[in-house]
Structure formats: C-alpha cells, structure tokens
CSV table of C-alpha atoms in Angstrom, one decimal:
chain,number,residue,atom,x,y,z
V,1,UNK,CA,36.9,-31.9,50.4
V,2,UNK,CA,34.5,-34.4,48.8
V,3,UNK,CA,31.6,-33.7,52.0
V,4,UNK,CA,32.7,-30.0,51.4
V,5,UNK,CA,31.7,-29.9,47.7
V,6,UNK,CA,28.4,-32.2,48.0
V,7,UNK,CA,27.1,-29.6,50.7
V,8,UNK,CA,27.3,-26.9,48.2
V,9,UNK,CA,26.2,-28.7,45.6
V,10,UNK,CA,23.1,-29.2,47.7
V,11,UNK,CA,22.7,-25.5,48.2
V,12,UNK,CA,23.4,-24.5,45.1
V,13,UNK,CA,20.9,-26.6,44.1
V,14,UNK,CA,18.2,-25.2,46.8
V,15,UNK,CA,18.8,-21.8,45.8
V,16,UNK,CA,17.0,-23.0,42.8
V,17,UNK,CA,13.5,-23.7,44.6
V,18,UNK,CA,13.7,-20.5,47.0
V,19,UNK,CA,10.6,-18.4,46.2
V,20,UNK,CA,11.4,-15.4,43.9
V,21,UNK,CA,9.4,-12.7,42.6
V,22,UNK,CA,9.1,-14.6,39.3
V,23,UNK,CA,6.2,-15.9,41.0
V,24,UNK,CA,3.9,-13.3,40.2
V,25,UNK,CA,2.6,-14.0,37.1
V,26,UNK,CA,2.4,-9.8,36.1
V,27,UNK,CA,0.5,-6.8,36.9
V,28,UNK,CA,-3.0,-6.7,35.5
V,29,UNK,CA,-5.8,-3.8,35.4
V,30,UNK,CA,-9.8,-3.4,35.7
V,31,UNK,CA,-11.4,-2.6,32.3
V,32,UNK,CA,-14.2,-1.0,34.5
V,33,UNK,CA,-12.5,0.8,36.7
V,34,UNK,CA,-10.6,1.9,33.6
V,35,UNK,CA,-13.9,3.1,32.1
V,36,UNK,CA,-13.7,0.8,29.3
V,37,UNK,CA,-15.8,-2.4,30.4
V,38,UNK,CA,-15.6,-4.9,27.9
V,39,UNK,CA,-14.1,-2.6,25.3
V,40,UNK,CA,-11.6,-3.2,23.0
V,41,UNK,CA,-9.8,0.3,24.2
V,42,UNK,CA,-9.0,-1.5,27.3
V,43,UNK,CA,-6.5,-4.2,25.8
V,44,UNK,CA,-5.0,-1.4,24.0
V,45,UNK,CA,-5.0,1.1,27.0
V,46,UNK,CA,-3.0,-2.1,28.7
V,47,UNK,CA,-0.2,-2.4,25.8
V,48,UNK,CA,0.1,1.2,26.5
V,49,UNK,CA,0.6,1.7,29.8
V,50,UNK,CA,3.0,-2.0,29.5
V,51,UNK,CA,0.5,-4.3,32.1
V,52,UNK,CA,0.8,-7.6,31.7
V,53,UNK,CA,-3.0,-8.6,31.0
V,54,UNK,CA,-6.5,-7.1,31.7
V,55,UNK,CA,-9.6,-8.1,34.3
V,56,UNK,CA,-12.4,-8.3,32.5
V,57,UNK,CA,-15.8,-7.5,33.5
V,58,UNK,CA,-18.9,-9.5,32.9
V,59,UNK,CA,-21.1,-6.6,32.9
V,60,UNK,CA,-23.6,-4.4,34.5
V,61,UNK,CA,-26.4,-6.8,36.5
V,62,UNK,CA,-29.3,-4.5,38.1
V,63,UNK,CA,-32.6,-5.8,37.7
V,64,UNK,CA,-31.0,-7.8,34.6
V,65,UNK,CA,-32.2,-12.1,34.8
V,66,UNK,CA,-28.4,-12.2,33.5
V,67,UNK,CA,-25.2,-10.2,33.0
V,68,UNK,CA,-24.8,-7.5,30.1
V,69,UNK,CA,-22.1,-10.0,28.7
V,70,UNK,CA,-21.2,-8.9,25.3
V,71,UNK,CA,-19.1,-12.4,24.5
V,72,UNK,CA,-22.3,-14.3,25.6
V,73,UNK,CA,-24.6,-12.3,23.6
V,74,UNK,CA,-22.5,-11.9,20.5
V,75,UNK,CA,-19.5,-15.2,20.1
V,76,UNK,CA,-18.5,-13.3,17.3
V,77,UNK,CA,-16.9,-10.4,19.1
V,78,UNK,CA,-14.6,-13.2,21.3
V,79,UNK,CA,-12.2,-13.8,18.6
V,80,UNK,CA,-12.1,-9.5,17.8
V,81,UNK,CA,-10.9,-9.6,21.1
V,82,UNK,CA,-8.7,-12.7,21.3
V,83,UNK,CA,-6.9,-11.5,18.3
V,84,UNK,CA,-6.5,-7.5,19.8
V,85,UNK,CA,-5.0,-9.3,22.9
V,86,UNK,CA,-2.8,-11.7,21.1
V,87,UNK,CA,-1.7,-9.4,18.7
V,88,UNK,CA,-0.2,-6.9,21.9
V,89,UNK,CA,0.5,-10.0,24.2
V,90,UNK,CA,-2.1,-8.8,26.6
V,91,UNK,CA,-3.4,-11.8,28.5
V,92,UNK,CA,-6.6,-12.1,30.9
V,93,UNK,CA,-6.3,-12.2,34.0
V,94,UNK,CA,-9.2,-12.9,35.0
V,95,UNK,CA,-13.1,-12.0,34.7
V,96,UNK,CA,-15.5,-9.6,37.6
V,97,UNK,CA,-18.7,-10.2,38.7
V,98,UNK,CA,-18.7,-6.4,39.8
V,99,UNK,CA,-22.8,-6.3,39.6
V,100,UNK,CA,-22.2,-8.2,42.9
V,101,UNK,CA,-21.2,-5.1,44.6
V,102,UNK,CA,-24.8,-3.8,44.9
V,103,UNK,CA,-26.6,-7.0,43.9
V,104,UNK,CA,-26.7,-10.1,46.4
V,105,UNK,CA,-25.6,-12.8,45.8
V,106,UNK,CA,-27.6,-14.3,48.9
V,107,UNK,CA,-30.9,-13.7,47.2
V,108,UNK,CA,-30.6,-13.8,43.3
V,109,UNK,CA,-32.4,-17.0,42.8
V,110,UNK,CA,-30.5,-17.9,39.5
V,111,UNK,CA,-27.0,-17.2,41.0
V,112,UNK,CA,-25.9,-20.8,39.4
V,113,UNK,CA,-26.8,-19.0,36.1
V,114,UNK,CA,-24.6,-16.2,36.6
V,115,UNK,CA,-21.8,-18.0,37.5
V,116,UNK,CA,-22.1,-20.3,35.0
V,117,UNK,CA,-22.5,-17.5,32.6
V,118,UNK,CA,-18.7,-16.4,34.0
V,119,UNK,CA,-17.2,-19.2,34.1
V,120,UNK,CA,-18.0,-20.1,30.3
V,121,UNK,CA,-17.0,-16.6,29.6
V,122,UNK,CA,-13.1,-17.2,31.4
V,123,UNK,CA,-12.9,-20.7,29.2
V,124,UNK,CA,-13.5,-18.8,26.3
V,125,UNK,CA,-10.3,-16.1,26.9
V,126,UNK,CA,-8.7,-18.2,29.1
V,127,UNK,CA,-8.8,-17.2,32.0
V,128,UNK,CA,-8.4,-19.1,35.2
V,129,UNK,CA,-10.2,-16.6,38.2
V,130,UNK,CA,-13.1,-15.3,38.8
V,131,UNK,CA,-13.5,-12.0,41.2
V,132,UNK,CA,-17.0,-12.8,43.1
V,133,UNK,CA,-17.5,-9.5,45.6
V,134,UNK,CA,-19.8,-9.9,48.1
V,135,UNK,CA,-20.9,-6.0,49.2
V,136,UNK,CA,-24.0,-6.1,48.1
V,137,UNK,CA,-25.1,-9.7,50.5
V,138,UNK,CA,-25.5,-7.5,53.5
V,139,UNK,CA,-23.9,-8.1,56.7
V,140,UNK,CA,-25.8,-10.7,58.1
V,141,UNK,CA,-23.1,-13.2,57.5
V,142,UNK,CA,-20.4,-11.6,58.7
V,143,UNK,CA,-21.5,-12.6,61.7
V,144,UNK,CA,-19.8,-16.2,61.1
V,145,UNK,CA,-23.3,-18.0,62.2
V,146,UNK,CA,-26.9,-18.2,61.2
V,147,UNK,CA,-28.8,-18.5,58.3
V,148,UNK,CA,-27.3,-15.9,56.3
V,149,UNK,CA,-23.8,-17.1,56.6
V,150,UNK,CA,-25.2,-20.8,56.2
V,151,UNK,CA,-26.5,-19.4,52.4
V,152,UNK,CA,-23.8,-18.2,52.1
V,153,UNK,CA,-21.4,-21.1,52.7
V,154,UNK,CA,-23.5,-23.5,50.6
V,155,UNK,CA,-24.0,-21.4,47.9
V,156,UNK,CA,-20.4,-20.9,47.6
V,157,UNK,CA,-19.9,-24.7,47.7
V,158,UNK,CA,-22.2,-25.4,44.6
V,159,UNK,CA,-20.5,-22.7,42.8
V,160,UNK,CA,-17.3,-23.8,43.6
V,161,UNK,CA,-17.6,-27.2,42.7
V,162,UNK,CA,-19.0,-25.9,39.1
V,163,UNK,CA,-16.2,-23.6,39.0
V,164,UNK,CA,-13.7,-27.2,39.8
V,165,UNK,CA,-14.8,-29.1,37.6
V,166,UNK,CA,-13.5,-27.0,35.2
V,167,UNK,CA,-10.1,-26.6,36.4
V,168,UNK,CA,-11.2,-22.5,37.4
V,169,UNK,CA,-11.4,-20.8,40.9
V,170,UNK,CA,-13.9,-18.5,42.3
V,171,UNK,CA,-12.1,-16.2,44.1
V,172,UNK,CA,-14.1,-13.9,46.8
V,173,UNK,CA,-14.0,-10.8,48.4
V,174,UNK,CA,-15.7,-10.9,51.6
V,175,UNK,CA,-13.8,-7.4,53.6
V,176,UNK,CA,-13.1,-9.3,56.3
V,177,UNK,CA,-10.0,-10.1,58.2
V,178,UNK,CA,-7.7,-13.5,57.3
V,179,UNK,CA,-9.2,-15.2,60.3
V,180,UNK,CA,-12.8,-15.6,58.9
V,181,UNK,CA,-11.7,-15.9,55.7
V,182,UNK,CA,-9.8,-18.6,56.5
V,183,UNK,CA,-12.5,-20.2,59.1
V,184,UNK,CA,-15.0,-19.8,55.8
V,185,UNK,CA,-13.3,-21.6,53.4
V,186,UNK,CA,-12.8,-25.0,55.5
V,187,UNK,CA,-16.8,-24.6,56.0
V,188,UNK,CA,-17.5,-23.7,52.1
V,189,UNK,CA,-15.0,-27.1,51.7
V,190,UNK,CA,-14.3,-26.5,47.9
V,191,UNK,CA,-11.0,-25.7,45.6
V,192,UNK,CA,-12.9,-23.6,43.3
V,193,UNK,CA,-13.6,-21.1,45.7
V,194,UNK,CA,-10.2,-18.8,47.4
V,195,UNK,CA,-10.1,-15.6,48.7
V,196,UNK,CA,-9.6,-12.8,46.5
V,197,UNK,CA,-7.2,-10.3,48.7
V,198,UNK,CA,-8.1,-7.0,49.0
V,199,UNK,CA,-5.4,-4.7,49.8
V,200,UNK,CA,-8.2,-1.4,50.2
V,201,UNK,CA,-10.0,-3.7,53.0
V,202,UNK,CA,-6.6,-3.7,55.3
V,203,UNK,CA,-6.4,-0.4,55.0
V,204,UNK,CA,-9.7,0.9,55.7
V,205,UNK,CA,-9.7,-1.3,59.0
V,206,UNK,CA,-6.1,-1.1,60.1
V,207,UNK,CA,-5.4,-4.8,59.5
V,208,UNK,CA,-1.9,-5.7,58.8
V,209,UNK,CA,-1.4,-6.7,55.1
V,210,UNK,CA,1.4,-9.0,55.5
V,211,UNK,CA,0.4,-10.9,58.7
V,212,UNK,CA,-3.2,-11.0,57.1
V,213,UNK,CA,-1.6,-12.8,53.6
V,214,UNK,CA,1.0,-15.0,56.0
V,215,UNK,CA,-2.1,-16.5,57.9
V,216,UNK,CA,-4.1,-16.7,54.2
V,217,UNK,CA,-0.9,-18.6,52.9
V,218,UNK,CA,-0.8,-19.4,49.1
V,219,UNK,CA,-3.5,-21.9,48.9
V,220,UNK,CA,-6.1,-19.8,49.7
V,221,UNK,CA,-5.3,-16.5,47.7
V,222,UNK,CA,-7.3,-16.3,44.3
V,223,UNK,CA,-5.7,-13.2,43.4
V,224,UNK,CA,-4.9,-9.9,44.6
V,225,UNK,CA,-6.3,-6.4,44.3
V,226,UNK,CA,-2.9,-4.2,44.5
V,227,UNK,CA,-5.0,-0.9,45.5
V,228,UNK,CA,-6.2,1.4,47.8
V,229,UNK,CA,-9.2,3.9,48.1
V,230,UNK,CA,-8.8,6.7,45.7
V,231,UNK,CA,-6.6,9.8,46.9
V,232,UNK,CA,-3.1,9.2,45.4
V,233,UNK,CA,-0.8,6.6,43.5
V,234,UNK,CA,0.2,3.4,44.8
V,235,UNK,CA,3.8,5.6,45.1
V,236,UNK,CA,2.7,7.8,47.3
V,237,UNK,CA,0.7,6.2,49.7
V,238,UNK,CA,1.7,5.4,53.0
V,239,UNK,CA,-0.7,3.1,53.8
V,240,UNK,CA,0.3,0.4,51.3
V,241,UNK,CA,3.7,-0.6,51.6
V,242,UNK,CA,4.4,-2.8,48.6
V,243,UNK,CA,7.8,-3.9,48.7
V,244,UNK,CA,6.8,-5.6,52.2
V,245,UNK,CA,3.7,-6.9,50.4
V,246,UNK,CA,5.5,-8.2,47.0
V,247,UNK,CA,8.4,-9.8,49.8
V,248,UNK,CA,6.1,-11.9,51.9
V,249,UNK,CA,4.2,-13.2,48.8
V,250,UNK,CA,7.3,-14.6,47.8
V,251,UNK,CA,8.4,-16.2,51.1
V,252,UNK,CA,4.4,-17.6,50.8
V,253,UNK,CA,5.5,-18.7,47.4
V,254,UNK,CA,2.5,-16.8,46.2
V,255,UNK,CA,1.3,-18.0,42.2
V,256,UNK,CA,-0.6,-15.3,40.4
V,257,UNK,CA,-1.5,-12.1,39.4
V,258,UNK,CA,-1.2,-8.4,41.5
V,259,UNK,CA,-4.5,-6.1,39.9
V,260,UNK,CA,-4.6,-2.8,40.0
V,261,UNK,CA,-8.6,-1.8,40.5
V,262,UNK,CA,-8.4,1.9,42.0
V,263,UNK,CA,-6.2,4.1,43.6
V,264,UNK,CA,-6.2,6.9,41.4
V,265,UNK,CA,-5.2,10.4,42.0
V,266,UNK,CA,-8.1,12.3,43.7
V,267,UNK,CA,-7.2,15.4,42.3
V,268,UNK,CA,-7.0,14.1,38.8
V,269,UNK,CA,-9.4,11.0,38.7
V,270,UNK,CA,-10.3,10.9,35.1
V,271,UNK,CA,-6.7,10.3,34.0
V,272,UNK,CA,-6.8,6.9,33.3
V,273,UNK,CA,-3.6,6.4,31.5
V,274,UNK,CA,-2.1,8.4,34.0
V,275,UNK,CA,-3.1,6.9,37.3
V,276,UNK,CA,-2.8,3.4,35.9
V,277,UNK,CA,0.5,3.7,34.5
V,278,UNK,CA,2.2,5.2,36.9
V,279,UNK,CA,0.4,2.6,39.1
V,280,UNK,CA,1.7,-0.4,36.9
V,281,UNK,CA,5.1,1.0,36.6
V,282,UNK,CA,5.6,1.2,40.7
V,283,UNK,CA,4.3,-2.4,40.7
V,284,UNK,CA,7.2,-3.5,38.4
V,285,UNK,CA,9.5,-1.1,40.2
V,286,UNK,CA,9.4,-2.8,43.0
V,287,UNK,CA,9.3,-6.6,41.4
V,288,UNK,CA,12.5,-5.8,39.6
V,289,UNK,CA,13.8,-4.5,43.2
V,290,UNK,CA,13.4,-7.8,45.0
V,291,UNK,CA,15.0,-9.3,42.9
V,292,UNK,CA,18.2,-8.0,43.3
C-alpha cells in the first residue's frame, strides 16, 4: 500500500509540471493593422474587444534616417500611454519594425540605429520582443549561402547581441520553412534573435503548421502571428486549424503571446472592431477548450 500511495503521489505531483494552455501568455493585436499605429485608440480598441495586450508599431520608415517613433520624439507622450494601458490592464506585447517590410534591412547603413531605437522604445513599455520582418531584404538570402545571407547572418548577430544585453529578443520573420529557420539561427549564434512564427507563411506554401512549430520547439519561437491572408475570420478558415496549433504549443511548452495581425473579413475589411473581436474571442475559445 505504502509503494502504492508514493507512485501517486509522484503523479499527482507531475501532473503539476505537464504543459497547459496557461502557457500562453494572452492574445494580443497589431495597432497598424488595426489602423491606429501608435494611437491611443488602439489600447482602448483592445479593452474593447477583451485582448490581452497590444503590438505596437515603431512607425513608418521610407526614406526616413530613423523611425516615425512618437515615444522617441516626444518622452512625454510614454507615460499618456503607460497610464491608458494600466488603467484597462492592456499590456505590450511587443513592438514592429513593419517599415522592414518594404525597406531592407540588408542595406540600411544605420540598421544598429534602428534597432536600437526599438529596443529603447520596448524598455520604456516593457516589452520583451521585437517583430523584425524581413520582406523587403530581397531574396538573395534565402538561398542559405552567399553574401547576402552572410549580411544577413551577421547583421542579425550584432543586433541580437544588443537586443541580449538587455534581457530582449529580436524575433524575425524570414517566410521560410522551420528547417532554414532553424539552420539560421545556429549560424546567427545569438539569444536575442528567435523566430517570429508566421501562421499566413504555412499557409500560403502548404507547410504544415504544427510539424513546422514541433521542429522550431520553444527555444526558438519569439512570438506568434495567429493569422492568415485576409478573406475571412480565424473561425472560418479552413486553413488554420487552431485548436491543433494552441495543442502542440503546449506539448512544446510554448511561453508567450498568440498576435492577431490580419485575417479580416474580405467582404467587410474596414470593420476593425469586428474582425478583431471576433478574431480574439475564437482565440480564447479555443484556449478555454484545451483546457478541459
């Protein structure tokens, strides 16, 4: 009786550790993609449609020398928003670098500047991630060799390493499969730069979500973008399965936030509250139903 009892003792005690949806540290939004980039409208758009926190963008980039980052250019407006946030228990979860999508990161020569710019910018609300995109780098270094992908590695060292220093991570979207992300990040050889996950790049080239975020594993997921192209809700899409996406990231014991950056209803695009809630609300949906 005495072995009896110690053996479910022990697992009792090991259901304790078993990875649970708990995990995810709640369902965030994209002030841009929400049309409100670095707006105060955003935190309370978030309150209303009951997300967890907010990404934060720094800003539009063109032919800027830095990003249009209102917090950098005005320290008075950080505590406006600090206090908007607190008061609704909206947190950040993290900050974009979305004038990366048509700028390169490759060929900006002050690229430390940016970063640095972003990473101040998290410290200040924060926040622990970065999203770094890389679509507007070109394709050169997709290729996995030559001198593009070289740049490309070593720049994301130096940035990482600033980013580590501080205890932040830089977490990139490259749309490409698990395998190169996984064979780039032993060459970049730094803990401030992950992969941030993608869910629209699976989609758009058939990959399989939830072998591509086994073969990732935890330490190597930033943070995840819950979303597809634009055409419906996250609840009617057949090409996202989220409860087998929010089930293997808690058998990978996954630690962090699922953002919500687009897919909206095609047919009614400029309904912001609508698309986004109804997106949130699925999320949690299915978060509540794991755990049961």
């Amino acid at each position: 009786m005495k072995l009896k009892t110690r053996i479910l003792a022990l697992c009792l005690m090991s259901l304790h550790f078993l990875p649970s949806s708990a995990q995810i540290e709640g369902v965030s939004c994209c002030d841009w993609m929400m049309l409100k980039r670095q707006k105060l409208g955003a935190i309370t758009l978030s309150k209303d449609i009951h997300a967890d926190g907010l990404e934060m963008d720094m800003g539009p980039l063109g032919k800027r020398v830095l990003f249009e980052n209102r917090f950098r250019t005005d320290p008075s407006d950080v505590a406006k928003f600090k206090g908007t946030a607190d008061s609704l228990g909206i947190r950040v979860s993290s900050f974009a670098m979305s004038g990366f999508f048509a700028q390169s990161f490759l060929k900006r020569d002050n690229y430390k500047a940016l970063i640095e710019d972003c990473l101040n910018t998290m410290e200040l609300f924060g926040a622990k991630t970065a999203f770094l995109p890389l679509g507007g780098s070109g394709r050169e270094w997709q290729t996995g060799k030559g001198e593009a992908y070289e740049t490309l590695c070593k720049r994301l060292h130096e940035v990482g390493e600033m980013a580590a220093r501080r205890g932040l991570v830089i977490g990139v979207r490259t749309a490409m499969p698990a395998k190169f992300g996984v064979r780039m990040l032993k060459k970049v050889d730094s803990k401030g730069v992950k992969i941030y996950y993608n869910v629209q790049d699976a989609c758009d080239n058939g990959w399989d979500i939830a072998k591509e975020l086994k073969q990732l594993g935890k330490e190597r997921i930033a943070q995840i973008h819950v979303s597809n192209t634009d055409s419906v809700t996250l609840r009617h899409d057949p090409e996202v399965n989220l409860p087998e996406i929010v089930t293997v990231l808690n058998k990978i014991g996954y630690r962090g936030w699922l953002t919500v950056e687009r897919s909206r209803n095609a047919k009614d695009v400029r309904n912001v509250r609508g698309n986004y809630g109804d997106n949130v609300a699925y999320i949690k949906e299915v978060i509540a139903n794991t755990r049961k």
